[in-house]
PDB file of C-alpha atoms in Angstrom:
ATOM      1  CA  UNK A 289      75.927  92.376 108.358  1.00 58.00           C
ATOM      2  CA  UNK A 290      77.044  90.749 104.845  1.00 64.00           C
ATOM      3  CA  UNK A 291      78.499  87.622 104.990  1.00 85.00           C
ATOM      4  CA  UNK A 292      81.246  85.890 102.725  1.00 89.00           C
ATOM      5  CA  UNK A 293      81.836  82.502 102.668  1.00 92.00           C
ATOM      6  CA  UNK A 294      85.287  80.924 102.092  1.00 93.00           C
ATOM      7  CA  UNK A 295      85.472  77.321 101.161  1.00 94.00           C
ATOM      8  CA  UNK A 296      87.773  75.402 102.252  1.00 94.00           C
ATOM      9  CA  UNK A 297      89.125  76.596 104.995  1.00 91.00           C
ATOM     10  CA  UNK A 298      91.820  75.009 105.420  1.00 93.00           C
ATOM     11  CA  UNK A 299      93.545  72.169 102.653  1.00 95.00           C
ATOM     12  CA  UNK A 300      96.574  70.393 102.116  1.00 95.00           C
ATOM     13  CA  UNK A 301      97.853  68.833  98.661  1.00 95.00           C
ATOM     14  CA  UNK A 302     100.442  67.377  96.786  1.00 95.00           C
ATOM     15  CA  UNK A 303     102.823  69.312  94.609  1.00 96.00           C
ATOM     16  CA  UNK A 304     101.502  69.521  91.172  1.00 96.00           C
ATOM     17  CA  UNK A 305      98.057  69.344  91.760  1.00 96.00           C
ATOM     18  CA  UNK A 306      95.410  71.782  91.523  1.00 96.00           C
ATOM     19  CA  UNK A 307      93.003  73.190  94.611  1.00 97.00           C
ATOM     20  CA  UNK A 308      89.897  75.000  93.890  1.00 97.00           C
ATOM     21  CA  UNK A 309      88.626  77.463  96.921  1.00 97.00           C
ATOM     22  CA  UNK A 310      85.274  79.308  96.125  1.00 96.00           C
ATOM     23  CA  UNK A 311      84.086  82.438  97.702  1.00 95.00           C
ATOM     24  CA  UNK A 312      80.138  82.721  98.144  1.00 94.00           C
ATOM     25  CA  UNK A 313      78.387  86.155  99.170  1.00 91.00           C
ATOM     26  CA  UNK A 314      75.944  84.593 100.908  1.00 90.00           C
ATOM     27  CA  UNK A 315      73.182  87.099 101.139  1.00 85.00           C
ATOM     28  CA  UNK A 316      74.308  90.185  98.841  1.00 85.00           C
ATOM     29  CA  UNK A 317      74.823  90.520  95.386  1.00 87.00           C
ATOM     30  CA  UNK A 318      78.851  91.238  94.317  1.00 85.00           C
ATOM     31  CA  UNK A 319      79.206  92.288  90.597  1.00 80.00           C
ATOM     32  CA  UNK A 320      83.300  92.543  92.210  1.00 84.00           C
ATOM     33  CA  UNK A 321      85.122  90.278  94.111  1.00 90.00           C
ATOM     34  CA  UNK A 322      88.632  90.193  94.924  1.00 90.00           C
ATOM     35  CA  UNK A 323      91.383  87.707  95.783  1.00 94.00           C
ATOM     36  CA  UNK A 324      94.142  88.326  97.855  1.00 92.00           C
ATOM     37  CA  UNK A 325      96.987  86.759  99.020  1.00 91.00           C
ATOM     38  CA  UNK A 326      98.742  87.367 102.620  1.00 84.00           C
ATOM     39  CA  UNK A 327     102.101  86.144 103.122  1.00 75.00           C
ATOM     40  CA  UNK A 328     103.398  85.960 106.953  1.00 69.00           C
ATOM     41  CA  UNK A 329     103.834  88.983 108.742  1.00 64.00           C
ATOM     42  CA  UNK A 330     103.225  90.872 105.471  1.00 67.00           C
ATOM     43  CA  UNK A 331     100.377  92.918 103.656  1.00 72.00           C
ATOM     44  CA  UNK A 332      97.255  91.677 102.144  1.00 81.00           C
ATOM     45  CA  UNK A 333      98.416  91.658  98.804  1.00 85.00           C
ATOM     46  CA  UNK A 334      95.844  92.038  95.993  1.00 87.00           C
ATOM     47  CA  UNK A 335      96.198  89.220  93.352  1.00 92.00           C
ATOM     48  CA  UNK A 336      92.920  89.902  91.360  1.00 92.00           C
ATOM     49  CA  UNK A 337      89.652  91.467  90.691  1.00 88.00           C
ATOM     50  CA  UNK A 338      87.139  89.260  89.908  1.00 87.00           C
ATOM     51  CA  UNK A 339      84.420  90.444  87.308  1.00 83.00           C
ATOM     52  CA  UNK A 340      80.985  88.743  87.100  1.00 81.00           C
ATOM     53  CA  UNK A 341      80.422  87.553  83.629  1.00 81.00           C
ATOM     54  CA  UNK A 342      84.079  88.915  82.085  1.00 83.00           C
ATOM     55  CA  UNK A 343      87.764  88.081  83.107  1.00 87.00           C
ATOM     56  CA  UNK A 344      89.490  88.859  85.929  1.00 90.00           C
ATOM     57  CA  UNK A 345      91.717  91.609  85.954  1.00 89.00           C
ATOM     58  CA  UNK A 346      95.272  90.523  87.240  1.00 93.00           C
ATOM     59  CA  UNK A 347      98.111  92.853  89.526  1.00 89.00           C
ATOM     60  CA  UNK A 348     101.175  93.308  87.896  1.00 88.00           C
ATOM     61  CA  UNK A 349     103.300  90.017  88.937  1.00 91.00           C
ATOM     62  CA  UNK A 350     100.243  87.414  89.320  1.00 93.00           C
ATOM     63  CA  UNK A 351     100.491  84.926  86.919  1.00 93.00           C
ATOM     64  CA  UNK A 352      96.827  84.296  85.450  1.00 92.00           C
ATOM     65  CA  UNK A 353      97.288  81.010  84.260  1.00 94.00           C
ATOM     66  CA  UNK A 354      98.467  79.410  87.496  1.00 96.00           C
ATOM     67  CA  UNK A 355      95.980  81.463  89.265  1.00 96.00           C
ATOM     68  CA  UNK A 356      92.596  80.837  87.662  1.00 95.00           C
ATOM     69  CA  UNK A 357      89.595  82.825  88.635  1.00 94.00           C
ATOM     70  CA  UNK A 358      85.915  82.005  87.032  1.00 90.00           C
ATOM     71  CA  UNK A 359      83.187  84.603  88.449  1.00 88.00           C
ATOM     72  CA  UNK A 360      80.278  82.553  87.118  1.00 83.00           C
ATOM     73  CA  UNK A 361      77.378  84.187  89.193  1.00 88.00           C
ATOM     74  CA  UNK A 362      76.652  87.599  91.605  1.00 88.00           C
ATOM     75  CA  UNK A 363      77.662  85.587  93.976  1.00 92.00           C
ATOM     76  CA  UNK A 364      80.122  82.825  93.822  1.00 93.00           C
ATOM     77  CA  UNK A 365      83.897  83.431  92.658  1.00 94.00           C
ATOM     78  CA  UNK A 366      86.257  80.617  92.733  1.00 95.00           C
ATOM     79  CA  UNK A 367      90.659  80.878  93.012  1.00 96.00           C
ATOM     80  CA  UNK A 368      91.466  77.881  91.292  1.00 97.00           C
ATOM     81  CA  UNK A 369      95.682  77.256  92.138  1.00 97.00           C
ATOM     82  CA  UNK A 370      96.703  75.233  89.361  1.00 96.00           C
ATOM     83  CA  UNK A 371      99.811  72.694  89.413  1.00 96.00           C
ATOM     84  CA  UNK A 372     100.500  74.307  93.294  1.00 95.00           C
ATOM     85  CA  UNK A 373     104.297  73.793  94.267  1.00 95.00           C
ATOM     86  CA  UNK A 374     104.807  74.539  97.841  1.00 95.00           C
ATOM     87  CA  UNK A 375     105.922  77.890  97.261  1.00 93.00           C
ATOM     88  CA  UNK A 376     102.335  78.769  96.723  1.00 95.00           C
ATOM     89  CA  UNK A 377     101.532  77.696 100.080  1.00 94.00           C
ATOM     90  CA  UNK A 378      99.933  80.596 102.152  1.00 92.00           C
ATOM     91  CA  UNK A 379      96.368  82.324 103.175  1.00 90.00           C
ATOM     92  CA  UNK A 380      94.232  83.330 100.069  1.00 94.00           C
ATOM     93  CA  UNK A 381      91.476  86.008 101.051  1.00 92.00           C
ATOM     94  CA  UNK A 382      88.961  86.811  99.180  1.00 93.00           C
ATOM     95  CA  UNK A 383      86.335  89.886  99.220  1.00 90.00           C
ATOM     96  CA  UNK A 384      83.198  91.035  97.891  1.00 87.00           C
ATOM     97  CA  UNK A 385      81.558  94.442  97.795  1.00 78.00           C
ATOM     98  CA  UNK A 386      77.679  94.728  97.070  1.00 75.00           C
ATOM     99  CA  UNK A 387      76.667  96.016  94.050  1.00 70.00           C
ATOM    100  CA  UNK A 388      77.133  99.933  92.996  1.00 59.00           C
ATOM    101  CA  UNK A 389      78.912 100.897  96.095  1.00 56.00           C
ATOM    102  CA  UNK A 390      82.207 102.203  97.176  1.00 54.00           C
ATOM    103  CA  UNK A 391      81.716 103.405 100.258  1.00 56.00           C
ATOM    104  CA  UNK A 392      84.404 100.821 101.789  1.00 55.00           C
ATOM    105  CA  UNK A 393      81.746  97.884 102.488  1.00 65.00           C
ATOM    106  CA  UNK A 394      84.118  95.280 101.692  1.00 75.00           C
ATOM    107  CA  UNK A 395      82.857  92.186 103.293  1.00 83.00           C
ATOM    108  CA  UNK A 396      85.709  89.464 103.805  1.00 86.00           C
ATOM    109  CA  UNK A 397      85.828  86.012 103.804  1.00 88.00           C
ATOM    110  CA  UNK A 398      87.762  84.244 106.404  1.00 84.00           C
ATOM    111  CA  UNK A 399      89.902  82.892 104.403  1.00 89.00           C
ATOM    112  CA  UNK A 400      91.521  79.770 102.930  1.00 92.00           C
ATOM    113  CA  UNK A 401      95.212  78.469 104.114  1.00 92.00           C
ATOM    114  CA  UNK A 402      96.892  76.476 101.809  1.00 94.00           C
ATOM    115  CA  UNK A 403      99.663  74.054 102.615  1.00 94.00           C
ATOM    116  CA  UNK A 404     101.347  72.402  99.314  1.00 95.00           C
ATOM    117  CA  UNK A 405     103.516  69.425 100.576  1.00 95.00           C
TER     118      UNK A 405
ATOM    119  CA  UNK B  92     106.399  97.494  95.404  1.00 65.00           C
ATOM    120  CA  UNK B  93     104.319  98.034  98.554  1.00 77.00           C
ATOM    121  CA  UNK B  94     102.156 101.453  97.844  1.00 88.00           C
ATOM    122  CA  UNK B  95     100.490 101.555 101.422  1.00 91.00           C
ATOM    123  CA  UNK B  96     102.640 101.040 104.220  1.00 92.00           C
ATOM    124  CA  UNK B  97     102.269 100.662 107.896  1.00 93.00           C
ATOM    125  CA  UNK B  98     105.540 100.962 109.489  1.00 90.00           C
ATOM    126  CA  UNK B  99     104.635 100.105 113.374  1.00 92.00           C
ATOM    127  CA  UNK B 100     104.577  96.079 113.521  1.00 89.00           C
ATOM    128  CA  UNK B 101     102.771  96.105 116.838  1.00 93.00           C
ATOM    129  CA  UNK B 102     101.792  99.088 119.415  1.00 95.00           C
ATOM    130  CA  UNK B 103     101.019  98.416 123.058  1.00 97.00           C
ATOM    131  CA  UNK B 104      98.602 101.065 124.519  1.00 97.00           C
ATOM    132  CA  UNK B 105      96.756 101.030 128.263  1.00 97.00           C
ATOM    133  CA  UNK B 106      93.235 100.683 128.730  1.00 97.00           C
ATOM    134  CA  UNK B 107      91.806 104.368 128.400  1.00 97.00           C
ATOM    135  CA  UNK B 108      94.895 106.126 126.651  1.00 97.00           C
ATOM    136  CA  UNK B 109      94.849 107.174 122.890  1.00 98.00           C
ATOM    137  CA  UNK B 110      95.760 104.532 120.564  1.00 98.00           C
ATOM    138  CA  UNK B 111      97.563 106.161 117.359  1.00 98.00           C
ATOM    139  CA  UNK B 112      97.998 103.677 114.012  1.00 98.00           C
ATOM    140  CA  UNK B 113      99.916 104.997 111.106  1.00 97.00           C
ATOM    141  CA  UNK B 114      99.457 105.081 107.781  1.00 97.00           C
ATOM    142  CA  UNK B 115     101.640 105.712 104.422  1.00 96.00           C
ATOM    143  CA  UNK B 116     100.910 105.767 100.518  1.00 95.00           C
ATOM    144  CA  UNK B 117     103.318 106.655  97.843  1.00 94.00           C
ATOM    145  CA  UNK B 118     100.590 106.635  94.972  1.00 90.00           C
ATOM    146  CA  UNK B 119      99.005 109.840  94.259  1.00 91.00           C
ATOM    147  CA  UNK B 120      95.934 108.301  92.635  1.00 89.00           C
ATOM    148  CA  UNK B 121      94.694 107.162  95.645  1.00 91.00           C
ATOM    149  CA  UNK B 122      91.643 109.135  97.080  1.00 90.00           C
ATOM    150  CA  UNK B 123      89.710 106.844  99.413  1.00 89.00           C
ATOM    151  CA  UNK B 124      91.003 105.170 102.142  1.00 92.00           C
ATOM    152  CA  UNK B 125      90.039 102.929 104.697  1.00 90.00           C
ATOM    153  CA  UNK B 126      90.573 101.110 108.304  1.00 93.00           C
ATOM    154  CA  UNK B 127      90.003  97.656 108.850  1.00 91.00           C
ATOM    155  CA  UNK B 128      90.287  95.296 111.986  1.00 92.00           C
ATOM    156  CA  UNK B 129      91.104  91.899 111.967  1.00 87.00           C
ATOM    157  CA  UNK B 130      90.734  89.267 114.567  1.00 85.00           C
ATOM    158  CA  UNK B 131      92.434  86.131 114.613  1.00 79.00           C
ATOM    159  CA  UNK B 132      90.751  83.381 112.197  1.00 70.00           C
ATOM    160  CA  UNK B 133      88.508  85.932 111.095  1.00 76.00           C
ATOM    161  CA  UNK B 134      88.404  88.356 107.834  1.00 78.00           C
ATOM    162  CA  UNK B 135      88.891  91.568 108.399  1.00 83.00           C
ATOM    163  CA  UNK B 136      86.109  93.533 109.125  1.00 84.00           C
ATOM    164  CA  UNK B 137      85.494  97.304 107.958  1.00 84.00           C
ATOM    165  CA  UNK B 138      86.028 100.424 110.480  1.00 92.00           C
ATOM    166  CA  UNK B 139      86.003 103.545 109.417  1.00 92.00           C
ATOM    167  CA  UNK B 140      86.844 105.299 105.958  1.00 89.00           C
ATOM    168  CA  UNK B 141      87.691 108.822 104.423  1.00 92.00           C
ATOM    169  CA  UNK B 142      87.869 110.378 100.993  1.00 89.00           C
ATOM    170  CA  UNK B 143      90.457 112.901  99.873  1.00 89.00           C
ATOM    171  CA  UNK B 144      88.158 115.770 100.046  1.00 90.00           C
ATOM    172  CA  UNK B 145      88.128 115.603 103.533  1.00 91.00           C
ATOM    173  CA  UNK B 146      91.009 115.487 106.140  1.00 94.00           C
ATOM    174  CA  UNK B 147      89.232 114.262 108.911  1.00 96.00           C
ATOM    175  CA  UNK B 148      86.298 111.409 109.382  1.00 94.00           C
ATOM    176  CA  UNK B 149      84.596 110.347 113.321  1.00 96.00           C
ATOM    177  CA  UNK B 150      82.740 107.769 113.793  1.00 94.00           C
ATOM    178  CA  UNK B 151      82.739 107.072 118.239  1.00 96.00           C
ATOM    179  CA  UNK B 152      86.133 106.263 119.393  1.00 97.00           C
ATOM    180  CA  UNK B 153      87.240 106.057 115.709  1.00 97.00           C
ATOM    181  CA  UNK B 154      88.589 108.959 114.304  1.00 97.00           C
ATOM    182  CA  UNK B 155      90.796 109.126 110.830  1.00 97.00           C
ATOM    183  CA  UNK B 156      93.044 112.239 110.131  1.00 97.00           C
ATOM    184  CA  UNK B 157      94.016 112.309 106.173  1.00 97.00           C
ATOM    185  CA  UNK B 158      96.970 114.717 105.165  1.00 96.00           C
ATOM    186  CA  UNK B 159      97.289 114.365 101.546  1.00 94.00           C
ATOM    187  CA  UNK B 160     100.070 116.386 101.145  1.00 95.00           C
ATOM    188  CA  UNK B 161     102.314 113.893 103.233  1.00 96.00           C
ATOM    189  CA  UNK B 162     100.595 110.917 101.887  1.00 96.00           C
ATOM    190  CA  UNK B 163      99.592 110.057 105.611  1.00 97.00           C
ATOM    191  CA  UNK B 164      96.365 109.081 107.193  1.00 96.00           C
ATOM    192  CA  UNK B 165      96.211 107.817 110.931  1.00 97.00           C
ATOM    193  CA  UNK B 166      93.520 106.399 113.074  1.00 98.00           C
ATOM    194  CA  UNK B 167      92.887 107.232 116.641  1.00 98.00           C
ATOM    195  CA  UNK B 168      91.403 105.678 119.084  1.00 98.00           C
ATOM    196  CA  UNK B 169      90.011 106.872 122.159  1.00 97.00           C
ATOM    197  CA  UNK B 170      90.010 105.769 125.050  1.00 97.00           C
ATOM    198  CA  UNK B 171      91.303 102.494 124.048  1.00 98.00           C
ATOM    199  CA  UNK B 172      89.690  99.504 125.395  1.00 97.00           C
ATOM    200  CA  UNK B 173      91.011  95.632 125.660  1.00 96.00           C
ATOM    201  CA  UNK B 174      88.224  94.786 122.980  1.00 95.00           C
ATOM    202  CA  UNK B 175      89.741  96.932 120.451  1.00 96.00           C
ATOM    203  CA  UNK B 176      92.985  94.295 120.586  1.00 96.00           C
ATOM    204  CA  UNK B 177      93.599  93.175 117.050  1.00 94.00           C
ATOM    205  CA  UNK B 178      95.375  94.018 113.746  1.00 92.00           C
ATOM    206  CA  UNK B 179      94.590  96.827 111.993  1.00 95.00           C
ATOM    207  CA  UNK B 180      94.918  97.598 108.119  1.00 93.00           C
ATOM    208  CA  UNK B 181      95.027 100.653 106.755  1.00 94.00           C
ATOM    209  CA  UNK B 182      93.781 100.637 102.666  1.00 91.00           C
ATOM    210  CA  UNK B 183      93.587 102.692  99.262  1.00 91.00           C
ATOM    211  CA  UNK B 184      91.625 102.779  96.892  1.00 86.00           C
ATOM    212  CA  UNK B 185      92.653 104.486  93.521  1.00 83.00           C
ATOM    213  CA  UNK B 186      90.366 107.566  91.988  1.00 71.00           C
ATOM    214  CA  UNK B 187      90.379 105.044  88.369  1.00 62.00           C
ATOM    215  CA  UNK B 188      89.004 101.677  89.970  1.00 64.00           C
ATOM    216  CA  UNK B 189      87.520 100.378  93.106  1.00 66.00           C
ATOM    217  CA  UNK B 190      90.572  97.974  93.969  1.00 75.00           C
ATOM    218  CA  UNK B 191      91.856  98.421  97.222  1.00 80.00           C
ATOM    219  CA  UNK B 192      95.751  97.733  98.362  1.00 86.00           C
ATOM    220  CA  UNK B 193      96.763  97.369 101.792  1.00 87.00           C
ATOM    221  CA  UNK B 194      99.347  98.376 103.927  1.00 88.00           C
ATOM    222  CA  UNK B 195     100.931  95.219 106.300  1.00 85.00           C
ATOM    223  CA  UNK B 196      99.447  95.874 109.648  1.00 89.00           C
ATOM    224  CA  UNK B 197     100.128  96.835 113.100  1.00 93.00           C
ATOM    225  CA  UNK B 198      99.122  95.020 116.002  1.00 93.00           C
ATOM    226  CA  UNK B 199      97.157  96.519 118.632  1.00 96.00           C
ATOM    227  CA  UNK B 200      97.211  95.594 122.357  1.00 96.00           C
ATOM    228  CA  UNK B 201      95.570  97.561 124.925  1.00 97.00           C
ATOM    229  CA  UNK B 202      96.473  96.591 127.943  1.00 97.00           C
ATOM    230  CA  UNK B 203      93.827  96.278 130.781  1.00 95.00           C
TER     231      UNK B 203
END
């Protein structure tokens, strides 16, 4: 099946610096990816949609410029957290869907968990 | 505000019995909906969907019931087996966009 890849895995930083992960479809085309964020013991929560070649389209509550997202290609999106305080510390998902379908074939990524000291 | 909602943390079923995961959505605009199954360290992995026009979708030991006019899908699974073991996510999509929101989980153990 599809496969999305989620780099880094894992990463620790400092407070007040900024960590960029990247999400890769690695052999599909994704006009839409999408970012989400998944506190413990809670919901995936859906932070953006990621638009190939426009901006991303934030949820209500995500603040845009802390959480950058650049869709530069079909297939690479990247989360950029900028000036991360620990509070920001937690698993960021991200998922891609192939192009011109909605028939549920999300593919995920296995995701990035990031610890801000 | 959480618009899909899966109110069973965890459910413990025996090897063989039905499994039964519940699903709730307060937002009318959704019309497609989906399962997913996550493993530990893994993404979570598509299952089985269903679109408002129909109130019932199989696919093998997978089946998804959709009443729309509770706001309330389930999946069923049956017979359980100790492979099916994981967290499952119900999700919505909304009829204006292909975002989908997810409900929080429940965690499924069949027990051998």
């Amino acid at each position: 099946g599809a496969v999305v890849s989620q780099h880094p895995s894992r990463v620790i930083c400092k407070s007040g610096t900024s960590v960029k992960i990247e999400c890769r479809s690695l052999d599909f085309q994704a006009t839409t990816m999408f970012w989400y964020r998944q506190f413990p013991k809670q919901s995936l929560m859906l932070m953006a949609t990621s638009n190939e070649g426009s901006k991303a389209t934030y949820e209500q509550g995500v603040e845009k410029d802390k959480f950058l997202i650049n869709h530069a290609s079909l297939t690479l999106s990247t989360l950029t957290v900028t000036s991360a305080h620990p509070e920001d510390s937690s698993f960021y998902i991200c998922s891609a869907s192939p192009v011109n379908t909605r028939t549920g074939e999300l593919f995920f990524g296995e995701g990035s968990r990031l610890t801000v000291l | 505000d959480q618009q899909v909602k899966q109110n069973s943390p965890s459910l413990s079923v025996q090897e063989g019995r039905i499994s039964i995961l519940n699903c709730d959505y307060t937002n009318s605009m959704f019309d497609y909906f989906l399962w997913y199954k996550k493993y530990p360290a893994e993404g979570p992995t598509f299952l089985i969907s269903i679109s408002s026009i129909k109130d019932k979708n199989e696919d093998g030991r997978f089946t998804v019931f959709l009443n729309k006019s509770a706001k309330h899908l389930s999946l069923h699974i049956v017979p359980s087996q100790p492979g099916d073991s994981a967290v499952y996510f119900c999700a919505a999509s909304p009829n204006t966009g292909n975002q989908f929101y997810f409900g929080t989980g429940t965690s499924l153990t069949v027990i051998p």
